[in-house]
Short mmCIF file of C-alpha atoms and ligand atoms in Angstrom, two decimals:
data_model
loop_
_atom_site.label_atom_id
_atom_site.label_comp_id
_atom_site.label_asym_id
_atom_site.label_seq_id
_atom_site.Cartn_x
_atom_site.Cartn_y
_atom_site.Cartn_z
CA UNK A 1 -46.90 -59.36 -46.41
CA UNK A 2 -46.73 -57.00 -42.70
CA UNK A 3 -50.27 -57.64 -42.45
CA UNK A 4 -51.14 -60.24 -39.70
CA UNK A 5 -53.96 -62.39 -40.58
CA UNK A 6 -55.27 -65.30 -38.53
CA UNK A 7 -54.61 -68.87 -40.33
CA UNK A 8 -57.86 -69.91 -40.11
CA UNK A 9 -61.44 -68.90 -41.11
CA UNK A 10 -64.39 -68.53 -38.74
CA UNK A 11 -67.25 -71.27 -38.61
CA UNK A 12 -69.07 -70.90 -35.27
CA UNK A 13 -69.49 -67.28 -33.78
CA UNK A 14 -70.00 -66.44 -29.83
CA UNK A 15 -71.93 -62.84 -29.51
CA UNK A 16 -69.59 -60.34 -27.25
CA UNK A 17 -72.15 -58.45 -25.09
CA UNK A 18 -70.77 -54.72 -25.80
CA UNK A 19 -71.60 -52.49 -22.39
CA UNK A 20 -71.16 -48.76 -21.51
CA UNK A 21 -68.53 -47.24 -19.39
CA UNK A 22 -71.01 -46.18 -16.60
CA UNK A 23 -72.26 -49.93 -16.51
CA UNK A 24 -69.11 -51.37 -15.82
CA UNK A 25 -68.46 -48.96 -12.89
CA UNK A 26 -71.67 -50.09 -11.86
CA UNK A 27 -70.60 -53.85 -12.41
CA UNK A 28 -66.69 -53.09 -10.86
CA UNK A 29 -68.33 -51.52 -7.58
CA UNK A 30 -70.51 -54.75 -7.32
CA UNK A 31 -67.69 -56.82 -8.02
CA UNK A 32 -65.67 -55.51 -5.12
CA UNK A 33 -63.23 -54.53 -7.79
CA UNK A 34 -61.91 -58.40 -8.19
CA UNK A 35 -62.33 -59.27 -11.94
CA UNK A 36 -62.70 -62.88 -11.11
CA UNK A 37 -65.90 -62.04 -9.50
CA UNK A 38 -67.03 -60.67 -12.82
CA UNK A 39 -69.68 -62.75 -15.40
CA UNK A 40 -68.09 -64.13 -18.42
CA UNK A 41 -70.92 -62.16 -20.24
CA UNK A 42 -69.96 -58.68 -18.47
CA UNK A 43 -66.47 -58.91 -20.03
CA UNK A 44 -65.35 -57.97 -24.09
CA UNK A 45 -62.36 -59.01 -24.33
CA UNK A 46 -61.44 -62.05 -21.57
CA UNK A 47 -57.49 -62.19 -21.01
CA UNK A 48 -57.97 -63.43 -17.74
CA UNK A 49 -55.85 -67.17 -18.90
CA UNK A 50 -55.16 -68.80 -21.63
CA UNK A 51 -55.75 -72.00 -20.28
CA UNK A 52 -59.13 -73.82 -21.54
CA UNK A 53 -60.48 -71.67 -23.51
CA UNK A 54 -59.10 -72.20 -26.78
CA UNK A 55 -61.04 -73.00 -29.90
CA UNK A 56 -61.21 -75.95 -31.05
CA UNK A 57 -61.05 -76.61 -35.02
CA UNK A 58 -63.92 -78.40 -37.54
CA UNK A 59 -61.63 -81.47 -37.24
CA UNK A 60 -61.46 -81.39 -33.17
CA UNK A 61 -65.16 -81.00 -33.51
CA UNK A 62 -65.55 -84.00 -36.07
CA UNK A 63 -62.98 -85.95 -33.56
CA UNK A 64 -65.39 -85.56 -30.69
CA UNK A 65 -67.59 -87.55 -32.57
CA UNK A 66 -65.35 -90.47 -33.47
CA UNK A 67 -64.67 -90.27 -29.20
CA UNK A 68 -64.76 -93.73 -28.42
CA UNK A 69 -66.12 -94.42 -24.39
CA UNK A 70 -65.80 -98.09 -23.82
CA UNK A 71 -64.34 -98.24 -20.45
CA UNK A 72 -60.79 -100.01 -21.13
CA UNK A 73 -58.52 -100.19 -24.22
CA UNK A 74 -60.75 -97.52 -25.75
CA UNK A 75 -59.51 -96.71 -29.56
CA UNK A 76 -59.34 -93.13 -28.67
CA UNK A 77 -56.81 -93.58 -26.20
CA UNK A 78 -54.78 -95.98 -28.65
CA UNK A 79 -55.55 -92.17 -31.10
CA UNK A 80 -54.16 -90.17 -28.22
CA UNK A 81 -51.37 -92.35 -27.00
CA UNK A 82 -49.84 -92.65 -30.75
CA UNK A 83 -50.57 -88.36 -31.66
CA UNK A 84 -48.38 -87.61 -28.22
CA UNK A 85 -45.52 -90.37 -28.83
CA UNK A 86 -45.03 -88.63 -32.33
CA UNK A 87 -44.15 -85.71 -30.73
CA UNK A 88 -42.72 -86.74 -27.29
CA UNK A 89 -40.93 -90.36 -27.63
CA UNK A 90 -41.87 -91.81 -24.19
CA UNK A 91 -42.53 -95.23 -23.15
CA UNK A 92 -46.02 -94.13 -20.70
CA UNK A 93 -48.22 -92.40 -21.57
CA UNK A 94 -50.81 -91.61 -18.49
CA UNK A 95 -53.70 -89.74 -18.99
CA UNK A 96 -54.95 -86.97 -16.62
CA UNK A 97 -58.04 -85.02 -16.12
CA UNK A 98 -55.62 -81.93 -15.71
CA UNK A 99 -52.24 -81.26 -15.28
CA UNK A 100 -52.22 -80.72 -11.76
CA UNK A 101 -53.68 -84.47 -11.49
CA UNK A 102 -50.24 -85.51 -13.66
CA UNK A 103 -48.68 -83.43 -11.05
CA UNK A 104 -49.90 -85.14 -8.14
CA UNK A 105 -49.52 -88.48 -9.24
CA UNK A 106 -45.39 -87.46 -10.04
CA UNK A 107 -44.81 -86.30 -6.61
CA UNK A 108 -46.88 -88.67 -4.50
CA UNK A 109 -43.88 -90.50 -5.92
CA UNK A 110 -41.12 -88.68 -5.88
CA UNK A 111 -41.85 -86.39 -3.43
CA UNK A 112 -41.68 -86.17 0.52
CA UNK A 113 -40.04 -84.82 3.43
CA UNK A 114 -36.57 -82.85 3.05
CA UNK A 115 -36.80 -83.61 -0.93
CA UNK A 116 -35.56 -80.63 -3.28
CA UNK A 117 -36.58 -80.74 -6.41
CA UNK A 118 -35.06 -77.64 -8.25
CA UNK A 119 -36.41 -75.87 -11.49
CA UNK A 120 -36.55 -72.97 -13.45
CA UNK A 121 -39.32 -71.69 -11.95
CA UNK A 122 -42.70 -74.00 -10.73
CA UNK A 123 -45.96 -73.03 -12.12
CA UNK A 124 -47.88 -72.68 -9.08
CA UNK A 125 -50.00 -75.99 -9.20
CA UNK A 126 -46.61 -77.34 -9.86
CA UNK A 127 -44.91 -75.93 -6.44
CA UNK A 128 -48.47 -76.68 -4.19
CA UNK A 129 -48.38 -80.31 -5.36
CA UNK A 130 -44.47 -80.45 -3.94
CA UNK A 131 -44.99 -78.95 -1.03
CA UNK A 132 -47.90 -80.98 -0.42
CA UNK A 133 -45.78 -83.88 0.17
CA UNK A 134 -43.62 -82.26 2.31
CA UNK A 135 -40.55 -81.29 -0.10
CA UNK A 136 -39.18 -78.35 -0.78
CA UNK A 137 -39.81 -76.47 -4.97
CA UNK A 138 -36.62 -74.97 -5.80
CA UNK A 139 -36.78 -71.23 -8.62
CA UNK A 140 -33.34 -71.12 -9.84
CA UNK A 141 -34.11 -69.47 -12.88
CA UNK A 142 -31.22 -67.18 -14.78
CA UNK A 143 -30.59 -63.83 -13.72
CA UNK A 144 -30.91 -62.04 -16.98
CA UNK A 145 -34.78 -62.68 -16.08
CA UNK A 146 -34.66 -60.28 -13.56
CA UNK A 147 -34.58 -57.29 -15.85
CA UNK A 148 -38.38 -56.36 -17.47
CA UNK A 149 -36.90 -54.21 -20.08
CA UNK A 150 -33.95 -56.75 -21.01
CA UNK A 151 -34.53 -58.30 -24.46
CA UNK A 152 -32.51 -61.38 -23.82
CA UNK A 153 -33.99 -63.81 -25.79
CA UNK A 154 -33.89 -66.87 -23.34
CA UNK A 155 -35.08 -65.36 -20.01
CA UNK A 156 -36.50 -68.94 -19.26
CA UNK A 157 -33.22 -70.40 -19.18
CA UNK A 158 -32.16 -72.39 -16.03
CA UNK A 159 -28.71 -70.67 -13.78
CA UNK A 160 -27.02 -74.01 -14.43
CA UNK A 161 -24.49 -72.95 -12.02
CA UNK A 162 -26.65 -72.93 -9.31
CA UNK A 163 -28.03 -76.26 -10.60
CA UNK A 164 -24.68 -77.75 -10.79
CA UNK A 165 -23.36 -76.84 -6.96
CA UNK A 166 -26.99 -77.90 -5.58
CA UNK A 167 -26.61 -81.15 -7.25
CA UNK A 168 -22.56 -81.20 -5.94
CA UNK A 169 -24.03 -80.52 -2.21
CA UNK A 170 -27.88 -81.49 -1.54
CA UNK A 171 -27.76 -84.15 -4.08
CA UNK A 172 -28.57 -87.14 -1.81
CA UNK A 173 -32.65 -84.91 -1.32
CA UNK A 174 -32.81 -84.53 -4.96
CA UNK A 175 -34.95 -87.10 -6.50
CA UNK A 176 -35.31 -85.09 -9.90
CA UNK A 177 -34.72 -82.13 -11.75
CA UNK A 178 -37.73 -80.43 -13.43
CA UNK A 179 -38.05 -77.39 -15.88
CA UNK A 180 -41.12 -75.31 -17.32
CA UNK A 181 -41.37 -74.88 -21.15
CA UNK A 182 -42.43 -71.83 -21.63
CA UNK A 183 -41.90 -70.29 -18.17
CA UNK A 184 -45.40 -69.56 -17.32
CA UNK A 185 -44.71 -67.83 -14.17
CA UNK A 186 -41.90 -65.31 -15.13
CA UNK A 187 -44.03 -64.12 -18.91
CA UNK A 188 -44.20 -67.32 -20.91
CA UNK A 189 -40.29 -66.68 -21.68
CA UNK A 190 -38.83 -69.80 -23.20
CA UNK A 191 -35.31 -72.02 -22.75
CA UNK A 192 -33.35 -72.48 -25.29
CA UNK A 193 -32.52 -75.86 -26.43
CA UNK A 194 -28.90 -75.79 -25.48
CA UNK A 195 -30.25 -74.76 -21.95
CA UNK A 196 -32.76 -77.86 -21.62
CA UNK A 197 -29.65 -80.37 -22.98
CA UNK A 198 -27.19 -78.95 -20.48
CA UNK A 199 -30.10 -79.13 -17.79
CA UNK A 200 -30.76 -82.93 -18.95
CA UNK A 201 -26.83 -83.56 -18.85
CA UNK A 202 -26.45 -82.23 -15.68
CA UNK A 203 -29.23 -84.27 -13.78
CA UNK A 204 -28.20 -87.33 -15.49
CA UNK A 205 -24.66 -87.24 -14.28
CA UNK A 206 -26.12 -86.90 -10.94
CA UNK A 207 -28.33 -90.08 -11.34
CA UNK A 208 -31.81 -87.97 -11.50
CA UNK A 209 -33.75 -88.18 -13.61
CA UNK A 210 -35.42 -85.16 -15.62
CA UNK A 211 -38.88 -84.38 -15.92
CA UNK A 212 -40.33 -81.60 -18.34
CA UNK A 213 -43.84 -79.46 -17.59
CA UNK A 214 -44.14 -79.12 -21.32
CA UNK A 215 -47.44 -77.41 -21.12
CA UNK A 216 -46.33 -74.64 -24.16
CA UNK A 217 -43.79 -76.97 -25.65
CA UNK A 218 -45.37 -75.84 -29.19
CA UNK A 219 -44.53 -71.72 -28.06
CA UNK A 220 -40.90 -72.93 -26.92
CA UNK A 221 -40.17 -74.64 -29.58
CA UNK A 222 -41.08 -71.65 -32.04
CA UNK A 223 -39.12 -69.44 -30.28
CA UNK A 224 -36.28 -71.90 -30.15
CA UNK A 225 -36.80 -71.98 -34.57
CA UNK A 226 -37.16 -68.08 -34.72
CA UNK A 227 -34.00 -67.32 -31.68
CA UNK A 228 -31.20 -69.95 -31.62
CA UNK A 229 -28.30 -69.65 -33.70
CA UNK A 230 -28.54 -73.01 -35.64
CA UNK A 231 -31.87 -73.83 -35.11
CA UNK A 232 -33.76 -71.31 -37.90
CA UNK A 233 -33.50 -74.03 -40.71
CA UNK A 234 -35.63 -77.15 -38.48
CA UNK A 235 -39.16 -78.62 -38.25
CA UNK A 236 -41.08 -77.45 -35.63
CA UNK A 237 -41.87 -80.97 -34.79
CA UNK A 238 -38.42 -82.25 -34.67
CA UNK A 239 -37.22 -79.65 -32.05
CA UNK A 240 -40.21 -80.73 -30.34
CA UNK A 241 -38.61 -84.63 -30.61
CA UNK A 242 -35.30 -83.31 -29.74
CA UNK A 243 -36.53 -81.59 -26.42
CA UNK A 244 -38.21 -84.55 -24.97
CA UNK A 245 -35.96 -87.56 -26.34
CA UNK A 246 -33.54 -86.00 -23.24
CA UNK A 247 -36.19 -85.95 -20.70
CA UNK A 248 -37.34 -89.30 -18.64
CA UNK A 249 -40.20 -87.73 -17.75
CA UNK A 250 -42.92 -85.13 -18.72
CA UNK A 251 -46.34 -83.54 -17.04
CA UNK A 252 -48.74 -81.05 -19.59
CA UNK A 253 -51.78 -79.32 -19.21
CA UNK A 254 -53.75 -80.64 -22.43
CA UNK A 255 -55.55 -77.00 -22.03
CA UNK A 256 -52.51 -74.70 -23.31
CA UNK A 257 -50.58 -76.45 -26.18
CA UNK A 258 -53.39 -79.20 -27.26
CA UNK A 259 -56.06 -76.82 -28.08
CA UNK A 260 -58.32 -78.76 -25.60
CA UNK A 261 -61.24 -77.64 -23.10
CA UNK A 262 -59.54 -79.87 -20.73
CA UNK A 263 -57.01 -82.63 -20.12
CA UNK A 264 -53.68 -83.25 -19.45
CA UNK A 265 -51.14 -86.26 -19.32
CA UNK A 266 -48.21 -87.66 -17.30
CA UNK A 267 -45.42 -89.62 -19.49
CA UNK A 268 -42.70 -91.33 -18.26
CA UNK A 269 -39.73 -94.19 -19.49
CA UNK A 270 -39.01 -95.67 -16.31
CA UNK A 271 -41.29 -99.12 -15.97
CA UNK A 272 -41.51 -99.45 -12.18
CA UNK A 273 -42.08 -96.16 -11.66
CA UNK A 274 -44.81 -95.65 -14.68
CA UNK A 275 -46.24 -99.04 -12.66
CA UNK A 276 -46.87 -97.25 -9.57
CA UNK A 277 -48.38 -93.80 -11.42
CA UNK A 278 -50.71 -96.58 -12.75
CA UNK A 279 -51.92 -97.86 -9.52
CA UNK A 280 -52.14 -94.27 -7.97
CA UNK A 281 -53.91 -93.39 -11.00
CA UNK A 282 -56.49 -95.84 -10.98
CA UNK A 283 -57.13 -94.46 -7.17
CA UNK A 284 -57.97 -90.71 -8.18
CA UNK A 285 -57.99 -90.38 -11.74
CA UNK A 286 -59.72 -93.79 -13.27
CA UNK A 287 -58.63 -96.51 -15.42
CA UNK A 288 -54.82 -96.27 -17.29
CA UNK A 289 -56.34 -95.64 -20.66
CA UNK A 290 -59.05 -92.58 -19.92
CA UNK A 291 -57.84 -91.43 -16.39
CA UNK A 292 -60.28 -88.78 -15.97
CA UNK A 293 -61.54 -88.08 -19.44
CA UNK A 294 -64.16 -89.11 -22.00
CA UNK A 295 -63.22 -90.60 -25.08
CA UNK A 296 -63.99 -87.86 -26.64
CA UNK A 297 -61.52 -85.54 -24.80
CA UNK A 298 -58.70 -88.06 -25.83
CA UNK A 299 -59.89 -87.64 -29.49
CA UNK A 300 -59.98 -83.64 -29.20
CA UNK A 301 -56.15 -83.50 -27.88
CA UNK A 302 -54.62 -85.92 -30.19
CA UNK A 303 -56.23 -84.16 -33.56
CA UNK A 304 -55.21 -81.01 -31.35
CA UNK A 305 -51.55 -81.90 -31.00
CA UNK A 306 -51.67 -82.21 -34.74
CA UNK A 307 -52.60 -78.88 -35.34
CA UNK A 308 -50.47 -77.08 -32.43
CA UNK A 309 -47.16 -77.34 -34.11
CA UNK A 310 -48.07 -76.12 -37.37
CA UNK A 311 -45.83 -73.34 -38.02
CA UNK A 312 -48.22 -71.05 -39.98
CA UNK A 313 -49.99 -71.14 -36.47
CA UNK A 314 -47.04 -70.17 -34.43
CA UNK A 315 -46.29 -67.53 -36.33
CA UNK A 316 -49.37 -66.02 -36.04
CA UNK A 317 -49.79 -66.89 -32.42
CA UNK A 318 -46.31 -65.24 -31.03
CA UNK A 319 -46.51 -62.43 -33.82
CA UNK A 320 -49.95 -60.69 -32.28
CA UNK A 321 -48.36 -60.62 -28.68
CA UNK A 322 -44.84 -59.20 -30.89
CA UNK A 323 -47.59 -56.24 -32.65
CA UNK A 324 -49.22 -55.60 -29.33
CA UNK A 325 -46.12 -54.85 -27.84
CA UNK A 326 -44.70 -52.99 -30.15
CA UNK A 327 -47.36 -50.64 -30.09
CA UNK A 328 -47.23 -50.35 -26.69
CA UNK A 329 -43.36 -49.56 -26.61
CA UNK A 330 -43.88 -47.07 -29.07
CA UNK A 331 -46.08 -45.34 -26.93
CA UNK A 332 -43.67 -45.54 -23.90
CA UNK A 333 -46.20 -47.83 -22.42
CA UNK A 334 -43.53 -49.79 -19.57
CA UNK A 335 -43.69 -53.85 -20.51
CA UNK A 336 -42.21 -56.89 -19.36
CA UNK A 337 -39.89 -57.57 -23.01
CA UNK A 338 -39.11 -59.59 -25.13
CA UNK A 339 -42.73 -60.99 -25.96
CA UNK A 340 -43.72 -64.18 -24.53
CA UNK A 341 -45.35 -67.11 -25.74
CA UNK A 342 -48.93 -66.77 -24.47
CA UNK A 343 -49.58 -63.38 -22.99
CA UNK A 344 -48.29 -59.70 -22.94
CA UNK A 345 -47.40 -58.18 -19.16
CA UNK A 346 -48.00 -55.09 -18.11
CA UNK A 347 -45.21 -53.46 -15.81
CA UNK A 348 -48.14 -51.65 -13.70
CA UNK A 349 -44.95 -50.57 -10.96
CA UNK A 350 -43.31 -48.70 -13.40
CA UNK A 351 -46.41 -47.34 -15.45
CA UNK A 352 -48.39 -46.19 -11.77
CA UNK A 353 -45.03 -45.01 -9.20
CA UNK A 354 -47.48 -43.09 -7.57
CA UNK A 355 -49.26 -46.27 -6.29
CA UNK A 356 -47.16 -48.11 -3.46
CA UNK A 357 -46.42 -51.43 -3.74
CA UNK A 358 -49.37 -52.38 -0.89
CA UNK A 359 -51.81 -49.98 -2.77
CA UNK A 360 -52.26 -52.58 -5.24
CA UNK A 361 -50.99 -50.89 -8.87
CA UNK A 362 -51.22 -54.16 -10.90
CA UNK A 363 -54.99 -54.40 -9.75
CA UNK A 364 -55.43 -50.51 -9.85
CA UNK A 365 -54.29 -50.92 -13.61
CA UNK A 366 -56.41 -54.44 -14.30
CA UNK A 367 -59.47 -52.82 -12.91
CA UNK A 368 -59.39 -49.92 -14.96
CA UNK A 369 -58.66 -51.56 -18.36
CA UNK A 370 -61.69 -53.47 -17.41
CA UNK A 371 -63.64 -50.09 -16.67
CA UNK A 372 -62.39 -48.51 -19.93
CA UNK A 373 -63.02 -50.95 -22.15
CA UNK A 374 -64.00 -54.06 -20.91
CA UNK A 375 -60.48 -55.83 -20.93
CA UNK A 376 -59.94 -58.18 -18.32
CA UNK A 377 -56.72 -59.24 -17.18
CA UNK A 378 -55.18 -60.35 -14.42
CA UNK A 379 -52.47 -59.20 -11.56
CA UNK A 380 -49.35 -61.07 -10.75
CA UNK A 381 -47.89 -58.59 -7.76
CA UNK A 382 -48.52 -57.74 -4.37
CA UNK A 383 -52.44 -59.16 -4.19
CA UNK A 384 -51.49 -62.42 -5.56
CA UNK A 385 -48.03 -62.52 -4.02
CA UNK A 386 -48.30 -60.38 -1.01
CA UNK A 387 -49.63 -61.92 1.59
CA UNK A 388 -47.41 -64.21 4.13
CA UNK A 389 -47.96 -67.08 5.31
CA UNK A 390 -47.30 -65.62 9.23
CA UNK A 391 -50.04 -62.72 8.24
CA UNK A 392 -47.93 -60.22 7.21
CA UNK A 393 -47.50 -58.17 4.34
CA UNK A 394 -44.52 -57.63 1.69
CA UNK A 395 -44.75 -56.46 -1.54
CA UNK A 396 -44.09 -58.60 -4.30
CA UNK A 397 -40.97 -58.72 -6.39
CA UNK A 398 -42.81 -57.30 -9.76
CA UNK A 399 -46.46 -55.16 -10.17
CA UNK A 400 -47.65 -56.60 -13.18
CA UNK A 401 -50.92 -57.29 -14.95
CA UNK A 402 -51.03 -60.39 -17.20
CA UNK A 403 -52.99 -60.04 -20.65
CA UNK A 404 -53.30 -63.94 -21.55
CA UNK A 405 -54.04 -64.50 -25.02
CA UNK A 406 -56.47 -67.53 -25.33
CA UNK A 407 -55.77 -69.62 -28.34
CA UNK A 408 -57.64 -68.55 -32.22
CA UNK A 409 -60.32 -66.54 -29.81
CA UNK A 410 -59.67 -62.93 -30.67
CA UNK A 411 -58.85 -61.44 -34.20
CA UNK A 412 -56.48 -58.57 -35.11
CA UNK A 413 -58.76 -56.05 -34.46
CA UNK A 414 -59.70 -57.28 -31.10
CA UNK A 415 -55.90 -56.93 -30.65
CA UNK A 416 -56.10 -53.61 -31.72
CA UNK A 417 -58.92 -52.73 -29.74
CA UNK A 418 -57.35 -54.36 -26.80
CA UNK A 419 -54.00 -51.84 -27.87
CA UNK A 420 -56.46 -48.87 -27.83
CA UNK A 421 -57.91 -49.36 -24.07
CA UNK A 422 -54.49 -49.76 -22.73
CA UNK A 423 -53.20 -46.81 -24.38
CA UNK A 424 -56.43 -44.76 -23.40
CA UNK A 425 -55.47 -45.99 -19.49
CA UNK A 426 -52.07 -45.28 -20.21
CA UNK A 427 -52.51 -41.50 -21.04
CA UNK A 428 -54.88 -40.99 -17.69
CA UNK A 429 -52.30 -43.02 -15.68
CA UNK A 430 -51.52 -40.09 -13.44
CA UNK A 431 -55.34 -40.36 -12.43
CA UNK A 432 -55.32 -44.17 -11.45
CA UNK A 433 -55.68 -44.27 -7.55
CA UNK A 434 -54.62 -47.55 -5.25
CA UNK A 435 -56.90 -50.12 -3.65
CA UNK A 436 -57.09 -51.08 -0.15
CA UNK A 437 -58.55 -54.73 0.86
CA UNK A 438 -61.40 -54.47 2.41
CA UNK A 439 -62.21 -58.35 3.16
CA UNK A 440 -59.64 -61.36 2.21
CA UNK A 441 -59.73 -65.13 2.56
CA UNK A 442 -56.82 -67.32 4.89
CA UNK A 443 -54.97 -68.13 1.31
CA UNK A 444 -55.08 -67.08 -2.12
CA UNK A 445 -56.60 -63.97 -1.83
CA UNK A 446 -56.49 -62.51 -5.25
CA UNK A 447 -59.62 -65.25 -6.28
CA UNK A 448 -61.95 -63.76 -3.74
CA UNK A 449 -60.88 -60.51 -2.08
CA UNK A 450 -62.79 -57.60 -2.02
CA UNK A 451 -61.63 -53.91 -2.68
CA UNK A 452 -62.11 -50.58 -2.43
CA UNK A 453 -60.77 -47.69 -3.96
CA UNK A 454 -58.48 -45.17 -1.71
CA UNK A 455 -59.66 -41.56 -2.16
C1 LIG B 1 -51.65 -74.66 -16.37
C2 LIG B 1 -50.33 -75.17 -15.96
C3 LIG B 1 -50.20 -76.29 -15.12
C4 LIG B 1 -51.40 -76.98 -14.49
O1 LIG B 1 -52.28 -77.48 -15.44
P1 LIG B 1 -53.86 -77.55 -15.16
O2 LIG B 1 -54.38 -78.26 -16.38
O3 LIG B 1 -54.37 -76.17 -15.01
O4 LIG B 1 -54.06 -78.37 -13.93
C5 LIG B 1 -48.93 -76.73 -14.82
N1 LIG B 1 -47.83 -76.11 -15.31
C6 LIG B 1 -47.91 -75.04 -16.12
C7 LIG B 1 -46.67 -74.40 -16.64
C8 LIG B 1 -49.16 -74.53 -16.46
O5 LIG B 1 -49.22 -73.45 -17.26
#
């Protein structure tokens, strides 16, 4: 069959509050053109992250109620501890009240002044909690990355070249290697397996050891199944098993590929070192079987991590971001290819070259898909990347808007919908007109800056 349908029927409705185009200028000009300063209820579509705001299934529902919240040894953690060692065969397993807590605790440890510690590319919780501690976060993702239109099918692939002669010369400030599964930060593009074994090789004939943020291990994994020679024939699951049983170490954000509200974990083999997460655990987190989270939360990731890998799921889930993209291409819309795991990007540069780089086209495109149909995404360019840490200004590499597709939220037709505001933006593009800031905060801007539109 060509016809996409979702793998699951719906239970529980939430109403979308439909509004006019003249009240969301209304609401945009309030809003000082920053989507995040818009109400969850002023949106129709929300694309803003996929991170949280999945849905959780009747049996994640019936698990909440099964949460056990004695303090220690809870049987919900024993549920949790056993549902992520099926999939990822480590000897620790430390719960987190997010990942960035998982991250913290890792580099606290293995952190500190003059460290490198190289990956594909951080996510940026991922690079803050580094360079917290004083070390230095190392991109040294593949080239063939660097090319929007490309449709090579690994773009999250590590230059293992570069790896290899950092190892040979810095190796003495390297206390591990890390990578990202998908690549969050450059489109949700995975690594192939091959790429994560070499990666694993490499570090462990340098002594490191090799720690995986396997926040959409589920997405990677699929694509791994669907793109590398060899691998069309396997259980999700055990390329899953595969992909972690060469890792010493892993961090996740339980709110991508767990289905959960919230959560996360930090795994690890070593003893000593899974000792001291412990102890720094128990000082910002809580005790080593909840560490942050309610019984309950433990019971909602491991059904969760049940349900992730099914394949029925995954096909469904990379297929809709496949269908929106197609249609897009077709209509000469300019994307970042091939389709990623968990969102769709927008090449705003190329779709708006009458917008300069400091005029803001990735928010002059989010802002009006949110104007023409209440879409609201998110830009990854010169707002979010531009501004330097001395004051200046530089434009970022790429102008893109992110379209984040939250998990079993939206239907077909929503992505259709969704299809139909972009290409209504698309055809007007020639209209669009840049932003300048009119008021900014010291650091991350894009949260809290307000706009205005140049005449
Ligand atoms: C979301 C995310 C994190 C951080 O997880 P939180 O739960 O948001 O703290 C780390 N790495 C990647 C790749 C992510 O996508």
């Amino acid at each position: 069959m060509r016809t996409i349908i979702e793998p699951f029927r719906i239970k529980s409705v939430e109403p979308i509050r439909m509004t006019s185009t003249e009240e969301r200028k209304g609401i945009l000009v309030r809003a000082g053109y920053n989507l995040f300063s818009i109400r969850a209820e002023d949106i129709i579509i929300d694309l803003l992250t996929d991170s949280g705001v999945a849905a959780m299934s009747a049996e994640q529902w019936a698990a909440l109620m099964r949460g056990d919240e004695s303090y220690a040894g809870s049987t919900s953690f024993g549920r949790f501890e056993a549902a992520v060692k099926r999939l990822m065969p480590f000897k620790h397993v430390i719960p987190t009240h997010q990942g960035r807590a998982a991250e913290s605790i890792l580099f606290a440890l293995l952190g500190g002044a003059d460290r490198l510690i190289p990956s594909n590319t951080h996510f940026d919780t991922t690079r803050a909690n580094i360079e917290a501690t004083g070390a230095i976060a190392l991109d040294l993702l593949g080239a063939e990355a660097d090319e929007p239109a490309s449709d090579y099918p690994f773009k999250g692939n590590m230059d293992v070249e570069r790896l290899e002669k950092l190892l040979a010369a810095e190796g003495n400030r390297i206390p591990c290697v890390m990578m990202t599964i998908t690549n969050n930060a450059g489109g949700g593009q995975p690594a192939s397996l091959a790429n994560i074994k070499r990666v694993a090789a490499l570090a462990h004939a340098h002594d490191k050891c090799f720690i995986i943020d396997g926040c959409r291990f589920a997405e990677n994994a699929w694509f791994i199944k669907q793109r590398e020679p060899g691998q069309g024939d396997r259980a999700v699951p055990d390329i899953v098993r595969e992909i972690f049983a060469c890792a010493d170490g892993m961090t996740m954000s339980a709110k991508k590929d767990a289905f959960a509200n919230i959560g996360g974990w930090l795994a690890l083999n070593d003893d000593d070192l899974a000792e001291r997460a412990r102890t720094r655990l128990i000082l910002t987190e809580g005790f080593p079987t909840y560490g942050g989270l309610a019984g309950r939360d433990l019971d909602a990731i491991a059904q969760g991590l049940s349900e992730i890998v099914d394949e029925d799921y995954l096909r469904y889930r990379v297929r809709v971001n496949e269908y929106v993209l197609e249609r897009l291409i077709a209509a000469g819309v300019p994307v970042v290819r091939p389709a990623g795991g968990h969102a769709v990007f927008l090449d705003a540069g190329a779709m708006l070259p009458h917008i300069p780089a400091l005029a803001y086209p990735g928010q002059a495109l989010a802002v009006a898909l949110y104007e023409e149909g209440g879409v609201r995404g998110c830009e990854i360019g010169s707002v979010m990347f531009g501004r330097q840490p001395d004051g200046g200004e530089r434009a970022a590499r790429l102008e893109l808007v992110r379209l984040a597709m939250p998990r079993r939220v939206y239907t077909q037709s929503h992505a259709d919908y969704v299809v139909e505001t972009i290409l209504a933006v698309h055809e007007k593009r020639k209209t669009l007109k840049g932003l300048r800031v009119v008021r900014e905060p010291k650091a991350l801007r894009h949260f809290t800056a307000i706009f205005a539109p140049l005449s």
